[in-house]
Coordinates of C-alpha atoms and ligand atoms in Angstrom, one line a residue:
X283 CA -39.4 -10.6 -128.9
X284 CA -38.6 -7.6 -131.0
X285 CA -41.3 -4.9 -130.9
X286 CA -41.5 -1.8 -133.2
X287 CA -44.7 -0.5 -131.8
X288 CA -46.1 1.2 -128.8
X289 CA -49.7 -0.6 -129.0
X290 CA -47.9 -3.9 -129.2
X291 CA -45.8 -3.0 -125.7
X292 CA -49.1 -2.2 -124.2
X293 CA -50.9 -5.2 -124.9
X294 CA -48.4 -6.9 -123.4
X295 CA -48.3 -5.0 -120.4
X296 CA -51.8 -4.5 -119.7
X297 CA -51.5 -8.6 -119.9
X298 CA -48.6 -8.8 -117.6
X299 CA -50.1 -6.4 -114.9
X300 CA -53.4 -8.3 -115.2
X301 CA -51.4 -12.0 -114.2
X302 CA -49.7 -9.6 -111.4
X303 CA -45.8 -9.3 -113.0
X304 CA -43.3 -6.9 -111.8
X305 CA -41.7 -4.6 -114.7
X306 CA -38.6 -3.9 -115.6
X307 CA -37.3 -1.0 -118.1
X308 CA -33.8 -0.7 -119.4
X309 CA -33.6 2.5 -121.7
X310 CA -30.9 2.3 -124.0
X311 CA -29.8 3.9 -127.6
X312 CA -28.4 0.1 -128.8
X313 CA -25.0 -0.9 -130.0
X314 CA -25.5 -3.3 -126.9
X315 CA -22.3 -3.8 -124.9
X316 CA -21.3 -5.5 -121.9
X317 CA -22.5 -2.5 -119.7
X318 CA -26.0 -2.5 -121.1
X319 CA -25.8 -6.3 -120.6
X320 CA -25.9 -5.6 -116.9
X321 CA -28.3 -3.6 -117.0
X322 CA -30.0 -5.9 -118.7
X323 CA -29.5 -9.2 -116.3
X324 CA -29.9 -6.7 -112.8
X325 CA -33.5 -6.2 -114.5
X326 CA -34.2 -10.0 -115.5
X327 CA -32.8 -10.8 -111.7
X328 CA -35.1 -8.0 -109.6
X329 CA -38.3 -8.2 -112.6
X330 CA -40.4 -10.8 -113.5
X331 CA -41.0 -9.7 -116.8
X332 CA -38.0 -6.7 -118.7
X333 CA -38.5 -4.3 -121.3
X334 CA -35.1 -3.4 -123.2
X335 CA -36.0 0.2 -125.4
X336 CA -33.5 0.2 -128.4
X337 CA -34.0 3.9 -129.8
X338 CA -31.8 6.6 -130.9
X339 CA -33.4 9.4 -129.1
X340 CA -33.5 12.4 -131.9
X341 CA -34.2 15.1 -129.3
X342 CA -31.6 14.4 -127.4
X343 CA -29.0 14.9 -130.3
X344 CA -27.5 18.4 -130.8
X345 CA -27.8 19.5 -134.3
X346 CA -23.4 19.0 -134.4
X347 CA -23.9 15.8 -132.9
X348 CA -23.4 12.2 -134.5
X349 CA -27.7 11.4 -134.0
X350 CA -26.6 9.9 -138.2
X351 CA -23.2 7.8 -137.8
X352 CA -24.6 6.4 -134.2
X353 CA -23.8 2.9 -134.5
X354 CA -27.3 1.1 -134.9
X355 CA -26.5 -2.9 -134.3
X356 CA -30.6 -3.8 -133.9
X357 CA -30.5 -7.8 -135.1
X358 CA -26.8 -8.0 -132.3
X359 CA -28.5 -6.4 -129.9
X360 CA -31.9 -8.3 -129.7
X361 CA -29.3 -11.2 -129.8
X362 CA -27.8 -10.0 -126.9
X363 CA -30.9 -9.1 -124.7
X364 CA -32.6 -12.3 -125.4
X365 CA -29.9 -14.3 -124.3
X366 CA -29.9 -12.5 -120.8
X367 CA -33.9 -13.0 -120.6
X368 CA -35.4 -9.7 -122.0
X369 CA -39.4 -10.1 -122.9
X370 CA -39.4 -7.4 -125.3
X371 CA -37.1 -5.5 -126.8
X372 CA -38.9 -1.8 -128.0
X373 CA -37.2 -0.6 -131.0
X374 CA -39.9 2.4 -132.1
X375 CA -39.3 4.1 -135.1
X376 CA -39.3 8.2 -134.4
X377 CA -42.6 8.9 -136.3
X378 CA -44.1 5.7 -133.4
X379 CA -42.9 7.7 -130.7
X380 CA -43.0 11.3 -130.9
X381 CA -46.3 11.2 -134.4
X382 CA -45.8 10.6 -137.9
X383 CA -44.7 13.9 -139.1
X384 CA -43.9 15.7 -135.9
X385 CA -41.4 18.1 -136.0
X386 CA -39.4 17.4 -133.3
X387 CA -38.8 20.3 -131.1
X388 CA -40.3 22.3 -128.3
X389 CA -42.5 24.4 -130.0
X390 CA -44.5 22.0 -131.3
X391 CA -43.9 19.2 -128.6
X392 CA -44.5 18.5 -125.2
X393 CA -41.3 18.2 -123.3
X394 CA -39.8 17.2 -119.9
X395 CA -37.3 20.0 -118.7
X396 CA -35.5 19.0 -115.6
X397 CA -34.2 22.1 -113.7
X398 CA -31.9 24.8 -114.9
X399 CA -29.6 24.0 -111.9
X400 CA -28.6 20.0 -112.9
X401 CA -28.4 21.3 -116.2
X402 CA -26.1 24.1 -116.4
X403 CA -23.2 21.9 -115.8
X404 CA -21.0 19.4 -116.6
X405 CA -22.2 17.9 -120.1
X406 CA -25.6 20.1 -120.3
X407 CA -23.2 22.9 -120.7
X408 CA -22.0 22.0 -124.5
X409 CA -25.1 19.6 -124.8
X410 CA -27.4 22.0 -124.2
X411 CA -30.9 20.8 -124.3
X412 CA -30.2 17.1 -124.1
X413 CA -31.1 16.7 -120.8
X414 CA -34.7 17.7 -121.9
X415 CA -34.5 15.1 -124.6
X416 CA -33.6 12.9 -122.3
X417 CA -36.1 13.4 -119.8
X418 CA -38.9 13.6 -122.9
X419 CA -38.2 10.1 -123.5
X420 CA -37.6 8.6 -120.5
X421 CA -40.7 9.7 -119.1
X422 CA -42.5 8.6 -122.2
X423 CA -40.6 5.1 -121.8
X424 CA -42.1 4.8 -118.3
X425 CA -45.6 5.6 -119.3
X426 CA -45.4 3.1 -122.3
X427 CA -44.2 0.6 -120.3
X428 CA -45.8 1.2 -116.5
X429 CA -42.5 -0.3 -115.1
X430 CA -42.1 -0.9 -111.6
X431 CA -38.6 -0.5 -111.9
X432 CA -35.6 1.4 -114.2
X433 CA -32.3 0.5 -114.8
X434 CA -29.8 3.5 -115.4
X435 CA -26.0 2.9 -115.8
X436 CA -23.3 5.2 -113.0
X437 CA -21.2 5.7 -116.1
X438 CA -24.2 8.8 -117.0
X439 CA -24.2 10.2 -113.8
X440 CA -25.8 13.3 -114.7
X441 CA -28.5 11.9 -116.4
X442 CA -29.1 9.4 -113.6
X443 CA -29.1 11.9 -110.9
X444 CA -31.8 14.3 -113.6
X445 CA -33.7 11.2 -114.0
X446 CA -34.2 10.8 -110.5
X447 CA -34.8 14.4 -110.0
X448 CA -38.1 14.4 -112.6
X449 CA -39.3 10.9 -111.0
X450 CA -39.4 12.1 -107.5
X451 CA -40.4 16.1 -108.3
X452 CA -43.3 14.4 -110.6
X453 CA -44.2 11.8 -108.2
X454 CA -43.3 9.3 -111.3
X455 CA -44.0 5.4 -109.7
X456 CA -41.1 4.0 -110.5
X457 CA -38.4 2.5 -108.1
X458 CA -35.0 3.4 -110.3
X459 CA -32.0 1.4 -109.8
X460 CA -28.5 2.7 -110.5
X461 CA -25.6 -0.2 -112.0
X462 CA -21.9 0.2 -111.4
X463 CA -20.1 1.4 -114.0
X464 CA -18.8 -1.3 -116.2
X465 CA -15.4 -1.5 -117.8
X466 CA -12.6 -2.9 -119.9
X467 CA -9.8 -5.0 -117.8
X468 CA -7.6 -1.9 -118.8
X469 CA -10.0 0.7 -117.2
X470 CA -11.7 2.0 -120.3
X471 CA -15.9 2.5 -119.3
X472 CA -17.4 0.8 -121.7
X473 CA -19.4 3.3 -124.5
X474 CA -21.2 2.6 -127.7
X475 CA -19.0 6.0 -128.4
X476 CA -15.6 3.8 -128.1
X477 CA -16.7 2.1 -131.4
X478 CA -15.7 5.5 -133.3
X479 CA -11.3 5.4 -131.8
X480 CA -8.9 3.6 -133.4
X481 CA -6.3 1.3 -131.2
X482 CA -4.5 4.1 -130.5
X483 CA -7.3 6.2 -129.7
X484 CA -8.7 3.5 -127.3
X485 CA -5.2 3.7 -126.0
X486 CA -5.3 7.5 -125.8
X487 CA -8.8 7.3 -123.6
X488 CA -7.9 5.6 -120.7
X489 CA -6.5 8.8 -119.6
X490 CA -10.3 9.4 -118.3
X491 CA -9.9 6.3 -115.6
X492 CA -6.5 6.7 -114.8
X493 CA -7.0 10.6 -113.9
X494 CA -10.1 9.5 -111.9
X495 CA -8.5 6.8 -110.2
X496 CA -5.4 9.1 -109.5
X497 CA -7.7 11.2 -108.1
X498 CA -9.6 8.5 -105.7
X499 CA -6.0 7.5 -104.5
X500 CA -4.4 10.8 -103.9
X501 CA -8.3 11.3 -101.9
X502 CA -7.4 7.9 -99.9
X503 CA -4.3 9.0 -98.6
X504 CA -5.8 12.2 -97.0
X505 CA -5.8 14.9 -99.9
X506 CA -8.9 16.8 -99.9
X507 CA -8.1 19.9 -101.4
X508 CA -9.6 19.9 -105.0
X509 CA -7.0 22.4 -106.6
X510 CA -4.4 19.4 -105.5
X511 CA -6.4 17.1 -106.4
X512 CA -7.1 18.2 -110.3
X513 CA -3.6 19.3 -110.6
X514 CA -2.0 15.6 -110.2
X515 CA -4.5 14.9 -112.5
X516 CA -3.2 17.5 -115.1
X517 CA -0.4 15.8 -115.4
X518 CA -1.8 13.0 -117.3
X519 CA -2.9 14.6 -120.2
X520 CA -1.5 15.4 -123.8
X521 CA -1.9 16.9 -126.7
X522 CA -4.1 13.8 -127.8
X523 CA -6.5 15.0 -124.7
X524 CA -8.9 17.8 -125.3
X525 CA -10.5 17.8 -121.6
X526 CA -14.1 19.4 -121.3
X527 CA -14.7 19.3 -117.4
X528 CA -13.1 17.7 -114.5
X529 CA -15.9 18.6 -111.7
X530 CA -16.3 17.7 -108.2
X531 CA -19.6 17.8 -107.1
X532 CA -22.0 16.8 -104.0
X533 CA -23.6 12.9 -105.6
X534 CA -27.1 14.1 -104.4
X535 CA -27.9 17.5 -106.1
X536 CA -24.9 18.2 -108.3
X537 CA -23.3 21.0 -106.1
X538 CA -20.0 22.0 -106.8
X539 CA -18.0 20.8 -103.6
X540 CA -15.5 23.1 -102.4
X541 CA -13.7 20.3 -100.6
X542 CA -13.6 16.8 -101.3
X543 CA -15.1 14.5 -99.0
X544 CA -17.4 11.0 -99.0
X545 CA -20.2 12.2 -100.9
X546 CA -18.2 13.4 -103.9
X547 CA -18.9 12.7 -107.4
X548 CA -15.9 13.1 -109.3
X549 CA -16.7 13.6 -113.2
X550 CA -14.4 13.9 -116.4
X551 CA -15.1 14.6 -120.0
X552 CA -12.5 14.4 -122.3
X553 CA -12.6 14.2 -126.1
X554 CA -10.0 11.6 -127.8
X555 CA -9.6 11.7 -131.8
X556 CA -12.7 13.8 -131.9
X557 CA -14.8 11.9 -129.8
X558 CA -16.5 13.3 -127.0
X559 CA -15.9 10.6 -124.1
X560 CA -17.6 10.5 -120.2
X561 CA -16.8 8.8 -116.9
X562 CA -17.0 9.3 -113.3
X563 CA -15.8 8.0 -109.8
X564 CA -17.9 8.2 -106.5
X565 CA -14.5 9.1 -104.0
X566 CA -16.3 6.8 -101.3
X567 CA -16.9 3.6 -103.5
X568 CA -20.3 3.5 -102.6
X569 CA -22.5 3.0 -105.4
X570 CA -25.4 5.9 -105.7
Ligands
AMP32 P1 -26.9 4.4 -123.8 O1 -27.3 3.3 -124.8 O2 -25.5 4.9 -124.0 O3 -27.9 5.5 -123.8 O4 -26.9 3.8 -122.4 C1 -28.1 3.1 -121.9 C2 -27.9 2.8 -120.5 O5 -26.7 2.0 -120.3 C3 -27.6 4.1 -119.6 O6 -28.3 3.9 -118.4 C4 -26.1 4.0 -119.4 O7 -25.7 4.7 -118.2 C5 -25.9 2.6 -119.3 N1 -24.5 2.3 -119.6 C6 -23.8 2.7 -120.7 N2 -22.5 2.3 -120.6 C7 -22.3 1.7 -119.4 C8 -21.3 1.1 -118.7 N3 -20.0 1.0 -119.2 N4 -21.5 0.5 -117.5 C9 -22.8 0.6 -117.0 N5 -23.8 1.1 -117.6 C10 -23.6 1.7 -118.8

């Protein structure tokens, strides 16, 4: 059931907590995918009743960002997350969730700002303040929908890791679930974002899994030194490849490792025919 307002969710809710139902929320910005779609099914399997939020989240946009061409695919996407089992799909409008009128920034709004220390790397360096946007809604998402459980793809690792930072250091109840990363036979993680390349573009950003999985290999056969490490990785790029970061950090709290070992996060961002593309490997396997 496609649902544009907030009141509507929690009718529905207050219903569904009265008969005893567990909750599921799966946040996501649409242009639904097969990644999403796991999301999605890991929610209908654990939940007995899933909430899919469909909303381009304006505060977390920078104002150079593509918050405008972001493919919106609403009437596909309820599609989609009915087939899997989704009760509701929440598509606010901006004036439903943050007030008709609002201007949309932290003077005038309340916002969630995770710490300075998760956000002063990796893609809350050139994003800055999405992280904030992110928490904003998320939290708001959780309250709307009193889930007892949120699904949060690997493929943001950041975010995941900030999400689970706000819900334990503001005693948020809510159990969150992290989903393996999902991707294309070839390699490619799957992104809304991939809908902007052309073929040879798509071609172009499977340099982001094959440096990470170049990486995980070299780690396997006993190279732990991360200079090593990111300089077979080098290698693999071109002059198609703008890379952002290629970090190695601790999977818990986002510290910069100094050598690499089972706990490591290894993350890449890389921007292909303009587009600014993400991905990540856990060196261990393990899923966090
Ligand atoms: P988005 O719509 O991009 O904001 O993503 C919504 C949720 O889907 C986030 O928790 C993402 O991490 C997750 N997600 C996006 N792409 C993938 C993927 N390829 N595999 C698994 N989860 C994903």
């Amino acid at each position: 059931m496609l649902v544009h307002k907030i009141e509507e969710v929690g009718a529905n809710v207050k219903e569904w907590k009265k008969q005893g139902f567990t909750i599921g929320i799966v946040p996501t910005m649409g242009a639904l995918h097969a990644g999403h779609a796991s999301l999605i099914k890991k929610a209908v399997e654990k939940c007995d009743k899933v909430i899919v939020s469909v909303f381009v989240n304006p505060i977390q946009f920078g104002p150079s960002e593509d918050f405008d061409k972001y493919p919106r695919t609403l009437e596909a996407d309820v599609e989609l997350a009915e087939s899997i089992g989704a009760d509701i799909i929440f598509a606010p409008s901006a004036d439903e969730m943050y007030g008709e009128g609002q201007r949309l920034s932290n003077d005038t709004l309340t916002y969630v700002v995770p710490p300075f220390f998760f956000v002063n790397k990796l893609c809350g360096k050139s994003r800055v303040g999405h992280f904030d946007g992110v928490c904003t809604v998320v939290m708001k998402l959780f309250n709307i929908t009193q889930a007892d459980y949120g699904f949060f793809g690997q493929k943001d690792a950041q975010q995941l890791i900030i999400i689970r930072k706000m819900v334990k250091d503001l005693n948020v109840p809510i159990e969150l679930i992290g989903c393996p990363i999902v991707r294309e036979e070839n390699g490619l993680a799957l992104s809304s974002r991939n809908k902007y390349l052309d073929e040879k573009g798509r071609e172009d950003a499977l340099v982001l899994s094959k440096i990470l999985n170049n990486i995980k290999s070299c780690y396997d056969k006993g190279i732990n030194n991360i200079d090593a490490l990111k300089e077979t990785a080098f290698s693999f790029l071109k002059d198609v490849h703008e890379l952002e970061y290629l970090e190695f950090v601790d999977k818990d709290n986002l510290e910069e490792k100094e050598v690499a070992d089972d706990n490591t996060l290894v993350l890449i961002a890389c921007r292909v025919q303009g587009v600014r593309l993400i991905d990540n490997i856990l060196l261990n396997n393990i899923n966090f």
